[in-house]
XYZ file of C-alpha atoms in Angstrom:
266
model
C -85.688 -148.702 12.317
C -87.140 -145.824 14.339
C -83.701 -144.247 14.808
C -82.714 -144.979 11.204
C -85.857 -143.232 9.903
C -85.344 -140.108 12.037
C -81.697 -139.767 11.027
C -82.393 -140.495 7.367
C -85.025 -137.762 7.159
C -82.809 -135.327 9.081
C -79.852 -136.021 6.798
C -77.702 -137.178 9.741
C -77.516 -140.885 8.920
C -73.886 -142.063 9.190
C -72.239 -143.350 6.024
C -72.874 -147.076 5.633
C -75.651 -147.229 8.248
C -77.878 -150.285 7.881
C -81.412 -151.199 8.879
C -83.411 -154.434 8.707
C -86.530 -154.688 6.537
C -89.055 -157.504 6.176
C -91.544 -157.718 3.301
C -94.882 -159.518 2.816
C -95.970 -159.985 6.446
C -94.831 -163.612 6.581
C -95.614 -165.550 9.742
C -92.025 -166.830 9.846
C -90.892 -163.258 10.446
C -92.978 -163.177 13.623
C -92.049 -166.689 14.761
C -88.353 -166.695 13.807
C -87.025 -163.163 13.224
C -88.898 -161.284 15.957
C -87.394 -163.219 18.911
C -83.911 -162.543 17.507
C -84.666 -158.836 17.096
C -86.063 -158.674 20.622
C -82.999 -160.442 22.023
C -80.683 -157.977 20.270
C -82.952 -155.001 21.072
C -83.207 -154.087 17.375
C -86.324 -152.610 15.794
C -87.129 -153.407 12.172
C -89.273 -152.174 9.299
C -92.116 -154.557 8.413
C -93.925 -154.118 5.098
C -96.955 -156.444 4.953
C -99.682 -156.529 2.384
C -103.132 -156.562 3.919
C -105.795 -158.121 1.685
C -106.068 -161.247 3.860
C -106.974 -159.039 6.823
C -110.049 -157.955 4.851
C -111.087 -161.570 4.232
C -109.585 -161.909 0.761
C -107.250 -164.737 -0.272
C -104.157 -163.139 -1.809
C -102.243 -166.010 -3.312
C -98.634 -164.806 -3.146
C -97.857 -165.873 0.430
C -99.900 -169.074 0.103
C -98.068 -169.989 -3.087
C -94.656 -169.272 -1.532
C -95.514 -171.418 1.483
C -96.743 -174.226 -0.761
C -93.600 -174.066 -2.881
C -91.256 -174.170 0.100
C -93.008 -176.820 2.222
C -94.463 -179.304 -0.281
C -91.337 -179.596 -2.439
C -87.784 -180.488 -1.439
C -86.160 -178.099 -3.937
C -87.246 -175.196 -6.153
C -86.406 -177.359 -9.173
C -88.900 -179.976 -7.991
C -91.599 -177.304 -7.811
C -90.725 -175.932 -11.247
C -90.947 -179.433 -12.743
C -94.409 -179.881 -11.237
C -95.468 -176.415 -12.325
C -94.596 -176.872 -15.994
C -96.140 -180.334 -15.991
C -99.358 -178.836 -14.626
C -99.117 -175.885 -17.029
C -99.088 -178.274 -19.995
C -102.734 -179.067 -19.157
C -103.579 -175.362 -19.512
C -101.239 -174.305 -22.330
C -99.636 -176.422 -25.021
C -95.856 -176.484 -25.238
C -96.095 -175.062 -28.757
C -98.132 -172.078 -27.542
C -95.770 -171.538 -24.605
C -92.740 -171.487 -26.913
C -94.490 -169.070 -29.265
C -95.153 -166.657 -26.439
C -91.617 -166.998 -25.108
C -90.200 -166.134 -28.520
C -91.422 -162.581 -28.029
C -89.575 -162.103 -24.727
C -86.304 -160.182 -24.838
C -83.204 -161.762 -23.306
C -82.835 -158.547 -21.312
C -85.700 -159.664 -19.098
C -83.715 -162.721 -18.036
C -80.697 -160.558 -17.241
C -82.661 -158.109 -15.085
C -83.034 -160.508 -12.144
C -80.676 -160.505 -9.135
C -77.426 -162.342 -9.701
C -78.292 -165.150 -7.285
C -81.311 -166.230 -9.382
C -80.706 -169.582 -11.046
C -81.540 -170.277 -14.688
C -84.676 -172.099 -13.517
C -85.701 -169.183 -11.254
C -85.437 -166.740 -14.146
C -87.351 -168.946 -16.557
C -90.190 -169.492 -14.091
C -90.554 -165.810 -13.259
C -90.482 -164.740 -16.909
C -93.235 -167.251 -17.672
C -95.223 -166.244 -14.584
C -94.932 -162.470 -14.989
C -94.659 -161.900 -18.737
C -96.075 -164.929 -20.550
C -99.100 -166.195 -18.641
C -102.284 -164.366 -17.841
C -103.203 -164.064 -14.168
C -105.919 -166.678 -14.685
C -103.577 -169.150 -16.411
C -100.964 -168.843 -13.672
C -103.427 -169.153 -10.809
C -105.307 -172.104 -12.289
C -102.000 -173.918 -12.784
C -100.813 -173.507 -9.198
C -104.299 -173.968 -7.735
C -104.534 -177.363 -9.454
C -101.155 -178.320 -7.963
C -102.394 -177.327 -4.502
C -105.629 -179.308 -4.796
C -103.629 -182.234 -6.145
C -101.689 -182.258 -2.869
C -104.916 -182.228 -0.857
C -104.199 -178.714 0.456
C -106.327 -175.555 0.421
C -105.472 -171.927 -0.226
C -107.073 -170.826 3.042
C -105.018 -173.244 5.150
C -101.800 -172.323 3.346
C -102.472 -168.615 3.796
C -103.161 -169.030 7.518
C -99.838 -170.837 7.923
C -97.942 -168.277 5.843
C -99.160 -164.820 6.917
C -99.233 -162.758 10.096
C -102.622 -162.030 11.601
C -103.941 -158.597 12.509
C -103.122 -159.281 16.179
C -99.519 -160.160 15.330
C -99.043 -157.070 13.172
C -100.545 -154.951 15.948
C -98.110 -156.571 18.395
C -95.171 -155.619 16.136
C -96.255 -151.988 16.219
C -96.780 -152.100 19.982
C -93.200 -153.374 20.430
C -91.857 -150.362 18.526
C -91.274 -151.865 15.098
C -92.393 -149.775 12.112
C -95.219 -150.929 9.835
C -95.098 -149.637 6.255
C -96.965 -150.018 2.990
C -96.474 -152.929 0.595
C -99.798 -152.605 -1.289
C -103.085 -154.302 -0.361
C -103.051 -157.419 -2.561
C -99.415 -157.448 -3.806
C -99.950 -157.474 -7.592
C -96.971 -159.108 -9.291
C -96.519 -156.046 -11.504
C -98.078 -153.173 -9.602
C -96.399 -150.622 -11.853
C -98.401 -151.924 -14.823
C -101.733 -151.134 -13.156
C -103.703 -147.990 -14.025
C -102.907 -145.114 -11.708
C -106.305 -145.301 -9.995
C -105.789 -148.972 -9.139
C -102.296 -148.303 -7.811
C -103.686 -145.560 -5.570
C -106.418 -147.871 -4.265
C -103.848 -150.581 -3.500
C -101.861 -148.226 -1.301
C -104.834 -146.453 0.276
C -106.347 -149.771 1.389
C -103.037 -150.930 2.810
C -102.587 -147.590 4.588
C -106.066 -147.847 6.115
C -105.333 -151.230 7.676
C -101.852 -150.377 8.929
C -102.927 -147.072 10.455
C -105.713 -148.923 12.275
C -103.295 -151.549 13.610
C -100.442 -149.223 14.553
C -102.390 -146.149 15.621
C -99.815 -144.039 13.779
C -99.443 -142.286 10.410
C -97.866 -144.596 7.831
C -94.830 -142.856 6.329
C -92.710 -145.750 5.016
C -93.088 -148.380 2.298
C -91.307 -150.905 0.082
C -92.085 -151.501 -3.575
C -93.663 -154.953 -4.116
C -91.528 -156.895 -6.610
C -89.735 -153.587 -7.281
C -92.567 -152.689 -9.661
C -93.388 -148.989 -9.804
C -93.474 -145.966 -12.103
C -93.004 -142.193 -11.642
C -96.789 -142.064 -11.207
C -96.511 -144.552 -8.341
C -94.017 -142.253 -6.616
C -96.395 -139.309 -7.066
C -99.189 -141.284 -5.378
C -96.953 -142.142 -2.437
C -95.834 -138.525 -2.044
C -99.468 -137.381 -2.062
C -100.156 -139.872 0.741
C -97.368 -138.412 2.882
C -94.958 -141.329 2.523
C -91.447 -140.105 3.342
C -89.296 -143.222 2.866
C -89.525 -146.006 0.289
C -87.276 -148.999 -0.376
C -86.432 -150.688 -3.645
C -85.881 -154.446 -3.925
C -82.292 -154.205 -5.178
C -79.140 -152.165 -4.685
C -79.570 -149.846 -7.676
C -80.079 -146.285 -6.451
C -81.702 -143.593 -8.584
C -80.384 -140.146 -7.743
C -81.941 -138.153 -4.941
C -85.183 -140.034 -4.260
C -86.282 -140.806 -0.693
C -88.776 -143.282 -2.147
C -86.156 -145.402 -3.949
C -83.639 -146.338 -1.260
C -81.637 -149.423 -2.309
C -81.640 -152.689 -0.370
C -79.449 -155.759 -0.305
C -81.463 -158.983 -0.572
C -81.018 -161.527 2.214
C -80.039 -164.130 -0.389
C -76.937 -162.093 -1.200
C -75.835 -162.477 2.419
C -76.775 -166.166 2.418
C -74.528 -166.696 -0.586
C -71.661 -164.747 1.003
C -72.012 -166.824 4.182
C -72.521 -170.013 2.126
C -75.739 -170.911 3.931
C -78.129 -170.739 0.969
């Protein structure tokens, strides 16, 4: 990553050059990916969000860990989710809200998303309020006898582990402080605060200026890019392979699931 960044900014990056990026600060990246990177002597970009370091309980990583460890398949989780949701929102009300959603939203997801994946994310991001979504999943977690705090501790890297990544020469970059599902929908002042808080923590842990980032859930606006430029960010990654013209803050990425599907290991 360090070499890739220098060459990218200098305009000397060879055609087709690749780098490895890791979002969300997941503990599995430290436990599983880092030993492989060390063995191959490869440095990566790591883009964690940082609210848990400040004592908050951001739910995204905890929810992902819950979904992947307490259920055998995504479909099993989705079944439980919509069963739990029915206690919060009637099926009639859910269908009414869904009737206002354009089919284009379903088509905007990566190709590897299943029909169930798309339906869940549309409901989560566009139909439910934050409170409705969180109360639904929180009730599922308590029903399994688990707690958000325990799930988060098992899912996310600690400050010491992030500091160790930086000490080993990997690059830490911004991914917002609390990882809002739709950061681009936030008022500009809230977007700025998300990135400033994240920058504060990562600068403290790495001892270096933070000049890279990745867009959480690929959600951003031209105003978001202006904020990042004002902060001195020089390189930003999208969450898909679409590349807007001429922007250093919108570099395309190939999702790991695309490679899993090619290698038939998904």
